[in-house]
Short mmCIF file of C-alpha atoms and ligand atoms in Angstrom, two decimals:
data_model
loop_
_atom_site.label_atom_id
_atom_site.label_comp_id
_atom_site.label_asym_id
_atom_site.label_seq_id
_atom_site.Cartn_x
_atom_site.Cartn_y
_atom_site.Cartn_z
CA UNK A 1 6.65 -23.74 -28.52
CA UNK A 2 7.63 -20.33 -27.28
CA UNK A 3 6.96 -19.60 -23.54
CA UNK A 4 5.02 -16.40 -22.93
CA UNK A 5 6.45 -14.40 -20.15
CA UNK A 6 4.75 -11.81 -17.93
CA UNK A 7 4.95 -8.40 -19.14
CA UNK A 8 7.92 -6.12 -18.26
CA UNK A 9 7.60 -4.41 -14.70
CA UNK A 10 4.47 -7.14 -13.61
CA UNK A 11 5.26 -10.19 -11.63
CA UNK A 12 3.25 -12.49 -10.22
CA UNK A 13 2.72 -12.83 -6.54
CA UNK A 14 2.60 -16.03 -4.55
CA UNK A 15 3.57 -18.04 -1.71
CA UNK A 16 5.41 -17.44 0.37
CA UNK A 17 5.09 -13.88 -0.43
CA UNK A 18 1.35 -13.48 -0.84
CA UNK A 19 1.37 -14.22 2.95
CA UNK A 20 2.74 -10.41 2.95
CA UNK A 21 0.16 -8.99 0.85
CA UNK A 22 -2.71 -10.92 2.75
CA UNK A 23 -0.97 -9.72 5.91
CA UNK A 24 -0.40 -6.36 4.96
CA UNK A 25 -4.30 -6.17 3.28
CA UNK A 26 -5.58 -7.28 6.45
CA UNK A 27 -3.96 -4.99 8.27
CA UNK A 28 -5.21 -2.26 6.39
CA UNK A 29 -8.65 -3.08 6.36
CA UNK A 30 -8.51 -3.45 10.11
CA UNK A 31 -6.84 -0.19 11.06
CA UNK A 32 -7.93 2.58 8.94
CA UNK A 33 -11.84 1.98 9.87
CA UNK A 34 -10.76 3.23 13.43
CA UNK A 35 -10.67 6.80 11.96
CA UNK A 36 -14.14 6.39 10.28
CA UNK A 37 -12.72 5.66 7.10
CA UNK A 38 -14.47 4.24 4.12
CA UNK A 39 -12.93 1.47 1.87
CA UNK A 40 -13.81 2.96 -2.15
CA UNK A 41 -12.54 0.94 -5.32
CA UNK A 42 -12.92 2.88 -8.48
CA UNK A 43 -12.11 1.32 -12.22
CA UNK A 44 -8.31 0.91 -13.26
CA UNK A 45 -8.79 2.81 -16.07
CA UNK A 46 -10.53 6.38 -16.67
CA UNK A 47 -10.55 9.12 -19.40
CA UNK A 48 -6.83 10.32 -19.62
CA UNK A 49 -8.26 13.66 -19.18
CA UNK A 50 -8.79 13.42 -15.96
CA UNK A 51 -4.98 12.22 -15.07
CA UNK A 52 -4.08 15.48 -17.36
CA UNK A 53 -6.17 18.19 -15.57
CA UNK A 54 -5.84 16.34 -11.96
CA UNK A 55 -2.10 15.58 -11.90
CA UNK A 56 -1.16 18.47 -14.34
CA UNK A 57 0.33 18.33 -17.83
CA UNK A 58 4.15 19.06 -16.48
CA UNK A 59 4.45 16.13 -14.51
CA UNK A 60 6.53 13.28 -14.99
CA UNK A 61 3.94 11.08 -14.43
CA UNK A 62 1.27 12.68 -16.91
CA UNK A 63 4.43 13.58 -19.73
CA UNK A 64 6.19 9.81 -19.62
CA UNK A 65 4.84 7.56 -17.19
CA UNK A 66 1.31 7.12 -18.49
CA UNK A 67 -0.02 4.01 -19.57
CA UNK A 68 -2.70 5.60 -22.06
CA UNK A 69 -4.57 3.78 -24.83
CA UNK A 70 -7.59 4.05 -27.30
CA UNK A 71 -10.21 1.63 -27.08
CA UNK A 72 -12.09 0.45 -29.91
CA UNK A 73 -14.70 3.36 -30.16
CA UNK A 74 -11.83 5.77 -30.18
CA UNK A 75 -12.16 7.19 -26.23
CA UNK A 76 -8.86 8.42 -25.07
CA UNK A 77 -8.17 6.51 -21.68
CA UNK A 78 -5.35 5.68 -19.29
CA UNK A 79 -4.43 3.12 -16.79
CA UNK A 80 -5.01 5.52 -13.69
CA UNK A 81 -1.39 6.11 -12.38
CA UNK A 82 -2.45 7.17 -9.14
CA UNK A 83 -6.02 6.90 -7.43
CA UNK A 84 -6.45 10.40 -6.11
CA UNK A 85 -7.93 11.84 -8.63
CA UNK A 86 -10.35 8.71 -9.61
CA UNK A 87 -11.66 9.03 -5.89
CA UNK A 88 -12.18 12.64 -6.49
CA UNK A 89 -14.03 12.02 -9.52
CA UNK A 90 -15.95 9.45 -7.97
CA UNK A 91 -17.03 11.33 -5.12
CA UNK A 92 -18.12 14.56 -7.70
CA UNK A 93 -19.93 12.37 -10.03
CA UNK A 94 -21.87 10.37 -7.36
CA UNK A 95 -22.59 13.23 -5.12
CA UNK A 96 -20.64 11.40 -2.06
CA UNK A 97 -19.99 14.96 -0.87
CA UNK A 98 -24.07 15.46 0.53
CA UNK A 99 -24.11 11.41 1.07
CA UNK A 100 -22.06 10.24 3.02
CA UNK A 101 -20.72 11.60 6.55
CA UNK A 102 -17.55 11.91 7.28
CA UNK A 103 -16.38 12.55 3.88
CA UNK A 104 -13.43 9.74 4.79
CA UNK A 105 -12.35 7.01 2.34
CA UNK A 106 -9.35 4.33 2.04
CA UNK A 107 -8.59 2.55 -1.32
CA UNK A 108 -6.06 -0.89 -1.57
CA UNK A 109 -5.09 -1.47 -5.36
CA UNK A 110 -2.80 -1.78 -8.56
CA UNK A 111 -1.88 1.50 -10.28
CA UNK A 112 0.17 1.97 -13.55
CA UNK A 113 3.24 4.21 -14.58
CA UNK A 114 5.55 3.12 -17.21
CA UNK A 115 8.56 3.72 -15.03
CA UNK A 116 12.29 2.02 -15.05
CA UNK A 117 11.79 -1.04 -13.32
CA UNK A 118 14.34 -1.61 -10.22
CA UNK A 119 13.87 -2.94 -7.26
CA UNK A 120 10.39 -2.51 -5.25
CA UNK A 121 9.33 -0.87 -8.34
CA UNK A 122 7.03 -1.92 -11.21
CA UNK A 123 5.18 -0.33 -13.82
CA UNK A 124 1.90 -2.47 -12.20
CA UNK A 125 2.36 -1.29 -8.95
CA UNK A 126 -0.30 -1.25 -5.70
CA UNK A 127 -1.29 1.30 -3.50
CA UNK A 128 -3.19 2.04 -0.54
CA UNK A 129 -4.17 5.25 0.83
CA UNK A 130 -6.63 7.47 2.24
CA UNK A 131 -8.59 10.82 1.06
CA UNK A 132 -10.87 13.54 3.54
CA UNK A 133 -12.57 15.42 2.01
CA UNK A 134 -14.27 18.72 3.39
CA UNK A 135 -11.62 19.20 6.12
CA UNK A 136 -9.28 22.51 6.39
CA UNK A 137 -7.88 22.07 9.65
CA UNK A 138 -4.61 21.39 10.25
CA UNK A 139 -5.12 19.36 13.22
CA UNK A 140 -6.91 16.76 10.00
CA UNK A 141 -3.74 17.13 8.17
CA UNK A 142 -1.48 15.83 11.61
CA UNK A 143 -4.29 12.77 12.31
CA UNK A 144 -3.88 11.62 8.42
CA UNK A 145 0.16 11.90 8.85
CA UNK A 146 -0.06 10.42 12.13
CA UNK A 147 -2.58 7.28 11.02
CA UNK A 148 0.03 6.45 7.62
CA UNK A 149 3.07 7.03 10.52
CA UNK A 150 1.37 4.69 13.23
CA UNK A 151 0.11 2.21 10.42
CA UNK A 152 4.09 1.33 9.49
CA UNK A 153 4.37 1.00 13.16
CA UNK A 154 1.73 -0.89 13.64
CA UNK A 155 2.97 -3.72 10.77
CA UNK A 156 6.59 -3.56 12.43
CA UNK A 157 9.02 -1.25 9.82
CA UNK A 158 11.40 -0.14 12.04
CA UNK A 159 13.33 2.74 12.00
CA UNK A 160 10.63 5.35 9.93
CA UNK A 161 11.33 9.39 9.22
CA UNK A 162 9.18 11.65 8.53
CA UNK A 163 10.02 14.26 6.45
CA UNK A 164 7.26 17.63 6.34
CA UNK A 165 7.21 20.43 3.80
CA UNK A 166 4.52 23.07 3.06
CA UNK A 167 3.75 23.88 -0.73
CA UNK A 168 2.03 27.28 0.12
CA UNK A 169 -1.02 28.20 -1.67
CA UNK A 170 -2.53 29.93 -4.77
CA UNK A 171 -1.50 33.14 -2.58
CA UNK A 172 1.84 32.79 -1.78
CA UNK A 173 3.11 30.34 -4.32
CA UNK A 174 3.47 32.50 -6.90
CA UNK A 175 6.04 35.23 -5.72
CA UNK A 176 7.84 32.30 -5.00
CA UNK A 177 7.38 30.67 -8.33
CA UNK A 178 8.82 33.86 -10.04
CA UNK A 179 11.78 33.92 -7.55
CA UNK A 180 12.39 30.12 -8.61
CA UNK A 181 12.17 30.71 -12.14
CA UNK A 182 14.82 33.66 -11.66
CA UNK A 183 17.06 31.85 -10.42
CA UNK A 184 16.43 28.26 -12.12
CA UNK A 185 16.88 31.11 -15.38
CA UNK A 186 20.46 32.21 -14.22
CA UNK A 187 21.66 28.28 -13.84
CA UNK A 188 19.74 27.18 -16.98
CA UNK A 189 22.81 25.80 -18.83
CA UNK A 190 23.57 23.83 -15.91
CA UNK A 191 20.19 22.17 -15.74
CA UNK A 192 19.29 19.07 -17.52
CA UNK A 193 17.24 19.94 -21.59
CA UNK A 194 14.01 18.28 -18.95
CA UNK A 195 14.53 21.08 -16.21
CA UNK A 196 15.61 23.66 -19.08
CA UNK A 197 12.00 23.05 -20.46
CA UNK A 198 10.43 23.42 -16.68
CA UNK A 199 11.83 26.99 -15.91
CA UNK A 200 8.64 28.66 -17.48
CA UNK A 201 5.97 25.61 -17.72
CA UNK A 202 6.17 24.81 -14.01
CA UNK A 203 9.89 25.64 -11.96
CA UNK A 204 8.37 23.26 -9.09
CA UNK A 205 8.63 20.52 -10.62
CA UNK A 206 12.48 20.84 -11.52
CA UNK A 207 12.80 19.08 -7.26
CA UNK A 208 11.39 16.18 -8.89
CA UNK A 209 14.36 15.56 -11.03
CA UNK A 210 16.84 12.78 -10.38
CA UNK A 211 19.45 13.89 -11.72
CA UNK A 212 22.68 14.80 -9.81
CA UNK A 213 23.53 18.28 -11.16
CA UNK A 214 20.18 19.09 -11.00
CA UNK A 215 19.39 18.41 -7.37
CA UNK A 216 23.16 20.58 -6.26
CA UNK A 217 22.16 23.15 -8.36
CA UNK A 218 18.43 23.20 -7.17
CA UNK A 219 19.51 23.03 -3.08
CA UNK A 220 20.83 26.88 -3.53
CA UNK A 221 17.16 27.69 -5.03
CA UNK A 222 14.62 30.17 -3.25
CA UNK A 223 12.64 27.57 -0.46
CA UNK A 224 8.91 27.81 -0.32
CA UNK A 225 9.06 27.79 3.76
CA UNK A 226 10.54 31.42 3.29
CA UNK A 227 7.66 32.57 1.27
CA UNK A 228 4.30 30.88 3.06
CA UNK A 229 1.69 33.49 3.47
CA UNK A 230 0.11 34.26 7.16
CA UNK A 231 -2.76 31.50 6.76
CA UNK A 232 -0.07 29.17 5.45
CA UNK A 233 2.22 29.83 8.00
CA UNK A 234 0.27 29.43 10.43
CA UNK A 235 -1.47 25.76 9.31
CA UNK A 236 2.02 24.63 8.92
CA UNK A 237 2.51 25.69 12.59
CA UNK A 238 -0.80 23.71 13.62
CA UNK A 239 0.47 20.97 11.85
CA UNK A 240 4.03 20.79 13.72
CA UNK A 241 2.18 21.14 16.88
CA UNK A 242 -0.49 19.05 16.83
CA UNK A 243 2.02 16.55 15.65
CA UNK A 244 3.69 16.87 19.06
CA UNK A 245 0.51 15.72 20.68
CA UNK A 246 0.70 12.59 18.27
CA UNK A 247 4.05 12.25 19.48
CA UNK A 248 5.40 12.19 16.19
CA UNK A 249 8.97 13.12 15.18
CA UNK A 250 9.64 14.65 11.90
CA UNK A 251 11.98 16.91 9.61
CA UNK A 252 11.55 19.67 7.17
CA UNK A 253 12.18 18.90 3.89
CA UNK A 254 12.17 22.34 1.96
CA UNK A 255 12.84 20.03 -1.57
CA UNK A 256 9.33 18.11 -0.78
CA UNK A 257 7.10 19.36 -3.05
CA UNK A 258 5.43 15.94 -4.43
CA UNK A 259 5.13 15.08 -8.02
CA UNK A 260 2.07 15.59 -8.61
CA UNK A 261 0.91 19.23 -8.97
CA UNK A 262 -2.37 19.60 -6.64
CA UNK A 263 -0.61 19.71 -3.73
CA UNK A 264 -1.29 22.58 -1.25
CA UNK A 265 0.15 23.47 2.12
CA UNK A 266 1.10 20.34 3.77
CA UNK A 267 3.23 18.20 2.21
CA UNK A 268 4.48 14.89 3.24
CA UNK A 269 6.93 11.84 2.99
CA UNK A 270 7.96 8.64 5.35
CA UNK A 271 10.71 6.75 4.55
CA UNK A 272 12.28 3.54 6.25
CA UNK A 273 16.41 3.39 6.41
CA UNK A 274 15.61 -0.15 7.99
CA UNK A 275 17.36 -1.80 4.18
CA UNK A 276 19.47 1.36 4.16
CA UNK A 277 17.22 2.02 1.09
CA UNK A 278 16.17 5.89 0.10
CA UNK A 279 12.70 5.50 -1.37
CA UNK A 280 9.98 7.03 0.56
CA UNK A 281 7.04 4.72 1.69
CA UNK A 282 4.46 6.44 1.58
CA UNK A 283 3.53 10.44 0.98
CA UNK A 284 0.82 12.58 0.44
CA UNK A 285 -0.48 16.22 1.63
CA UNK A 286 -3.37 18.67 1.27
CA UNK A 287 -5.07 19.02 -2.21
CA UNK A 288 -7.60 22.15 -1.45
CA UNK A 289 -8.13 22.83 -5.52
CA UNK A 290 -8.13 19.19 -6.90
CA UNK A 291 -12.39 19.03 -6.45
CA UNK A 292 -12.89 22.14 -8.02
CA UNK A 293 -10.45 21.68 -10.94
CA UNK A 294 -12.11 18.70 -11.78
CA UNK A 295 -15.54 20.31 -12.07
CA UNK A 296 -16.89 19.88 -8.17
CA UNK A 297 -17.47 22.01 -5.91
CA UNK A 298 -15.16 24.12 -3.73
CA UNK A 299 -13.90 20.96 -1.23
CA UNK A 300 -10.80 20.65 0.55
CA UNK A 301 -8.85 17.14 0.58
CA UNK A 302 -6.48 15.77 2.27
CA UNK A 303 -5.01 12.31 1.79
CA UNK A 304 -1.66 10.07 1.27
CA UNK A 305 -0.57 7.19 -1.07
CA UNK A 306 1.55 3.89 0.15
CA UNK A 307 3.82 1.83 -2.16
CA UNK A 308 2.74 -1.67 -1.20
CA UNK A 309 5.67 -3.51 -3.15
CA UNK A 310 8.27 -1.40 -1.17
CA UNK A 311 6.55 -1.57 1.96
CA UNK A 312 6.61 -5.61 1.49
CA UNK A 313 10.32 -5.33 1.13
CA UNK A 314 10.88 -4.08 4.32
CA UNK A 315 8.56 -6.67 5.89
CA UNK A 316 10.75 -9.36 7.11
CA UNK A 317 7.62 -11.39 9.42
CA UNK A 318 4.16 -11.04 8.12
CA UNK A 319 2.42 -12.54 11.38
CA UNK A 320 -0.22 -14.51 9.54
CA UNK A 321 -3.32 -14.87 12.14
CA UNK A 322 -4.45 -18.03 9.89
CA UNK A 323 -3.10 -20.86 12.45
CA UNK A 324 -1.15 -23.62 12.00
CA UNK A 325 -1.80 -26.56 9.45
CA UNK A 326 -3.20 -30.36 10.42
CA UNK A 327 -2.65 -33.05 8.07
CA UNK A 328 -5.08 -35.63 8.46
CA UNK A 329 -3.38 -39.14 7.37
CA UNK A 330 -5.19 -42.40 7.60
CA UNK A 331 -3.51 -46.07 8.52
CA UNK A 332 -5.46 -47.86 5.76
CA UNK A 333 -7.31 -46.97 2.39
CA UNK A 334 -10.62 -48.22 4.21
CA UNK A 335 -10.17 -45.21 6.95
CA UNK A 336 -10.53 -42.36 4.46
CA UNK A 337 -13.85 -42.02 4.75
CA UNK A 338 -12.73 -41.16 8.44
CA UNK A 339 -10.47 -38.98 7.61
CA UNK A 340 -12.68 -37.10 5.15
CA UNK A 341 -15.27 -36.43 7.80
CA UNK A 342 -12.68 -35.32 11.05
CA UNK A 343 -11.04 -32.82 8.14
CA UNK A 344 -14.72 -31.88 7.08
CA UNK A 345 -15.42 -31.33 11.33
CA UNK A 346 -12.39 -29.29 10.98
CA UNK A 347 -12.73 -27.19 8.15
CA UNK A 348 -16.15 -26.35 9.75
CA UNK A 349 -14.96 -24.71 12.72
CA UNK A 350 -12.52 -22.75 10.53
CA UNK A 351 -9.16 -24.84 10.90
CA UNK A 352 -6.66 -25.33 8.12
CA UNK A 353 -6.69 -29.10 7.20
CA UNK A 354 -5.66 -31.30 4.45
CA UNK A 355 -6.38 -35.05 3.80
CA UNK A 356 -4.30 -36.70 0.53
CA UNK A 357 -6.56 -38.99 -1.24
CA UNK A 358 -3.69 -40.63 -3.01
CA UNK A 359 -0.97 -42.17 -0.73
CA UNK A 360 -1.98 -45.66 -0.13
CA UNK A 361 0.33 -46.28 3.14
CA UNK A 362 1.27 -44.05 6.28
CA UNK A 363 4.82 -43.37 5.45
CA UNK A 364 3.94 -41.57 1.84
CA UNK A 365 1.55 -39.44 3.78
CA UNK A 366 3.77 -38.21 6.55
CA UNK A 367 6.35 -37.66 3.55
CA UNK A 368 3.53 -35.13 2.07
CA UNK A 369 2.75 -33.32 5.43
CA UNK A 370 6.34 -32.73 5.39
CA UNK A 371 7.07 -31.43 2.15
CA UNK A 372 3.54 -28.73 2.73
CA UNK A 373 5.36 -27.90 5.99
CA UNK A 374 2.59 -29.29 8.17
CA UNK A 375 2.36 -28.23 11.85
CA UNK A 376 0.64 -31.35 13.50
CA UNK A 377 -0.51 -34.35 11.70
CA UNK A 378 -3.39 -36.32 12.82
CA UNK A 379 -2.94 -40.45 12.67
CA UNK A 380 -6.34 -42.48 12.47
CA UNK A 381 -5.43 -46.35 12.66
CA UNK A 382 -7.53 -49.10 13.54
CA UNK A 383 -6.70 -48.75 17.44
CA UNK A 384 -7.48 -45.53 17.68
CA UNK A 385 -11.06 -45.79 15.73
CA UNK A 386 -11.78 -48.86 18.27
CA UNK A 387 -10.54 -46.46 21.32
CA UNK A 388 -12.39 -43.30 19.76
CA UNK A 389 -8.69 -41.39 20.11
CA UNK A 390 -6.63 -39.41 17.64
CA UNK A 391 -2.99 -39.82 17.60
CA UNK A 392 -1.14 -36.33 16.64
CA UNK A 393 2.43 -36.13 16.02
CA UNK A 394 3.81 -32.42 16.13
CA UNK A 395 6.09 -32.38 12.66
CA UNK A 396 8.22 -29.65 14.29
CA UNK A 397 9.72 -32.04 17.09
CA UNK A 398 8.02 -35.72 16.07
CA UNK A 399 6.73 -36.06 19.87
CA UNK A 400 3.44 -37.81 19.27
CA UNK A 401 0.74 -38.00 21.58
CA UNK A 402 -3.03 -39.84 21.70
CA UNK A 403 -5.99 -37.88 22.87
CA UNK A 404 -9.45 -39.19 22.97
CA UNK A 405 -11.73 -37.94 20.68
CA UNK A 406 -13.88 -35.65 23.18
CA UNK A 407 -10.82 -33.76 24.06
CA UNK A 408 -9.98 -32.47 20.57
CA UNK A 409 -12.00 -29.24 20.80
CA UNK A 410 -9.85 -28.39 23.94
CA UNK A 411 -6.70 -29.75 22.20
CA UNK A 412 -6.97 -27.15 19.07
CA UNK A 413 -8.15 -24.50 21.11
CA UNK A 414 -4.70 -24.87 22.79
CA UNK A 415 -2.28 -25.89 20.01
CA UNK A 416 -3.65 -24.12 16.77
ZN1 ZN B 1 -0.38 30.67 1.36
ZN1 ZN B 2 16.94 18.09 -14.28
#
């Protein structure tokens, strides 16, 4: 028969690699409550409406990268590419902005864009991230950057940039927008038939393209730093400072402008050149119209996205807190029951243990615990049920010890 094969751009996720994710998950869940946040999980699929209005129609994402669908009753909906706006629309439709205090929320889970698939990239992806809501400052703005920046350090990605843009606001943006499309106008035959299209739907989003020509050309374009109003201007100087307190390091990016089109003010990427690779790790900024374009009330948020799958790749030792592994072999067939209960005495207090109910001698056991890649294997044989003892071999080194049984509390505190 035919094999079925998981779709293109999925994979499946095991060991030794789920280690990572359980790692990395942990992790997460661990840090991010120090800042007060508040895990949320919203559905993986919503009305494709509100990917259209939140992200904006221009977008590559919303234009090619949506996974969107009917279901049987005929409702329009999409695999949410992003969870931004699905947390925004959660918090507006369940009134989280007058319940809960401080409007602060993290989110771990799989999001879908039918995107190229390459390496660290899939079109089911995960993310984690974070949203505030109800926060102007800028001083928010540097603890969000500075949390996502300290996270990587905290998991061990070495060598980690920052790069920091402002997208201006409804204010200043547009003098710049015209000045953009001017120019983009003059170069338009030069441009790429996607970026030709762009000039007079939305001239921002012609950074976003990947193509060569495109990005030269675009580099001699009108920046948005030139053009920030006073308020803007002076948040993005907040920002840099308050940074400094952080002790964070970063760059300005003038082409950072996101690709998603709620952005305002701050702007954000971090990127690791620990693989040499170029993909950013994480990025995010301020979103101070997103709420009330999607029918809420006038709220400020602030927030960032991380690429699990490329943060993985970077993560050469996931430090797995789960302890070593005991193998619990028995001399005789009439000693399993003896076995069964010291792995039961084990399991109890939380260890990892195993017992094989199949091997009939020693030697096919200890094969086993080898092959799992055991840490310390337990040996009950009739001596050491007659001395109440437990012999343990360490399967690193095959140094083997006995221990009576009222020291093994003191033992695993020690060795596991
Ligand atoms: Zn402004
Ligand atoms: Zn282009």
């Amino acid at each position: 028969m035919k094999r079925i094969i998981a779709p293109k751009g999925t994979k499946d996720i095991f060991l030794p690699e789920i280690e990572k994710w359980q790692y990395i998950e942990e992790k997460i869940r661990g840090y991010f409550p120090r800042f007060l946040y508040k895990e949320i999980r919203t559905p993986i699929f919503e009305y494709s409406e509100l990917f259209q209005r939140g992200i904006g129609t221009e977008t590559e994402v919303v234009q090619k990268e949506m996974y969107t669908f009917k279901d049987k009753a005929n409702r329009d909906l999409t695999l949410r590419p992003e969870n931004t706006a699905s947390v925004v629309r959660a918090a507006i439709e369940n009134d989280l902005f007058n319940r809960v205090y401080p409007l602060r929320f993290f989110y771990i889970g799989p999001m879908f864009r039918y995107d190229k698939p390459q390496k660290g990239r899939f079109r089911q992806f995960h993310q984690f991230g974070v949203e505030v809501f109800g926060d102007e400052s800028a001083q928010v703005d540097a603890e969000v950057i500075y949390s996502s920046y300290d996270f990587l350090k905290e998991i061990n990605i070495k060598d980690i940039q920052l790069h920091l843009n402002s997208v201006g606001c409804e204010n200043c943006r547009p003098k710049f927008l015209r000045d953009l499309e001017a120019e983009a106008e003059k170069k338009k035959n030069d441009l790429c038939i996607d970026c030709q299209r762009k000039i007079h739907t939305n001239p921002l989003r012609i950074f976003d393209c990947k193509n060569l020509k495109c990005i030269e050309i675009s580099n001699d374009f009108p920046k948005i730093i030139d053009y920030l109003c006073e308020e803007c201007g002076s948040h993005f100087e907040d920002v840099k400072s308050t940074l400094s307190i952080f002790k964070v390091k970063f760059d300005i990016n003038s082409r950072l402008v996101r690709g998603l089109d709620y952005y305002t003010k701050t702007a954000f990427e971090i990127s690791s050149n620990q693989l040499g690779a170029q993909d950013a790790l994480l990025g995010g900024g301020r979103y101070n119209n997103l709420v009330k374009e999607l029918g809420g009330a006038d709220i400020s948020g602030m927030g960032f996205a991380a690429g699990i799958e490329r943060i993985i790749l970077q993560l050469d030792d996931a430090k797995s807190k789960k302890g070593k592994m005991i193998f619990i072999a028995y001399q005789s067939l009439p000693l399993m029951n003896k076995a069964i209960q010291l792995a039961k005495s084990l399991w109890d207090k939380g260890y990892r243990a195993y017992v094989d109910y199949n091997s009939k001698n020693l030697k096919k056991q200890l094969k086993k615990a080898n092959k799992i890649g055991i840490d310390y294997t337990f040996i009950l044989g009739e001596d050491e049920i007659v001395t109440k003892s437990i012999s343990i071999k360490n399967m690193k080194d095959y140094e083997q010890i006995t221990i009576k049984q009222e020291e093994l509390d003191k033992w695993l505190k020690n060795n596991i």
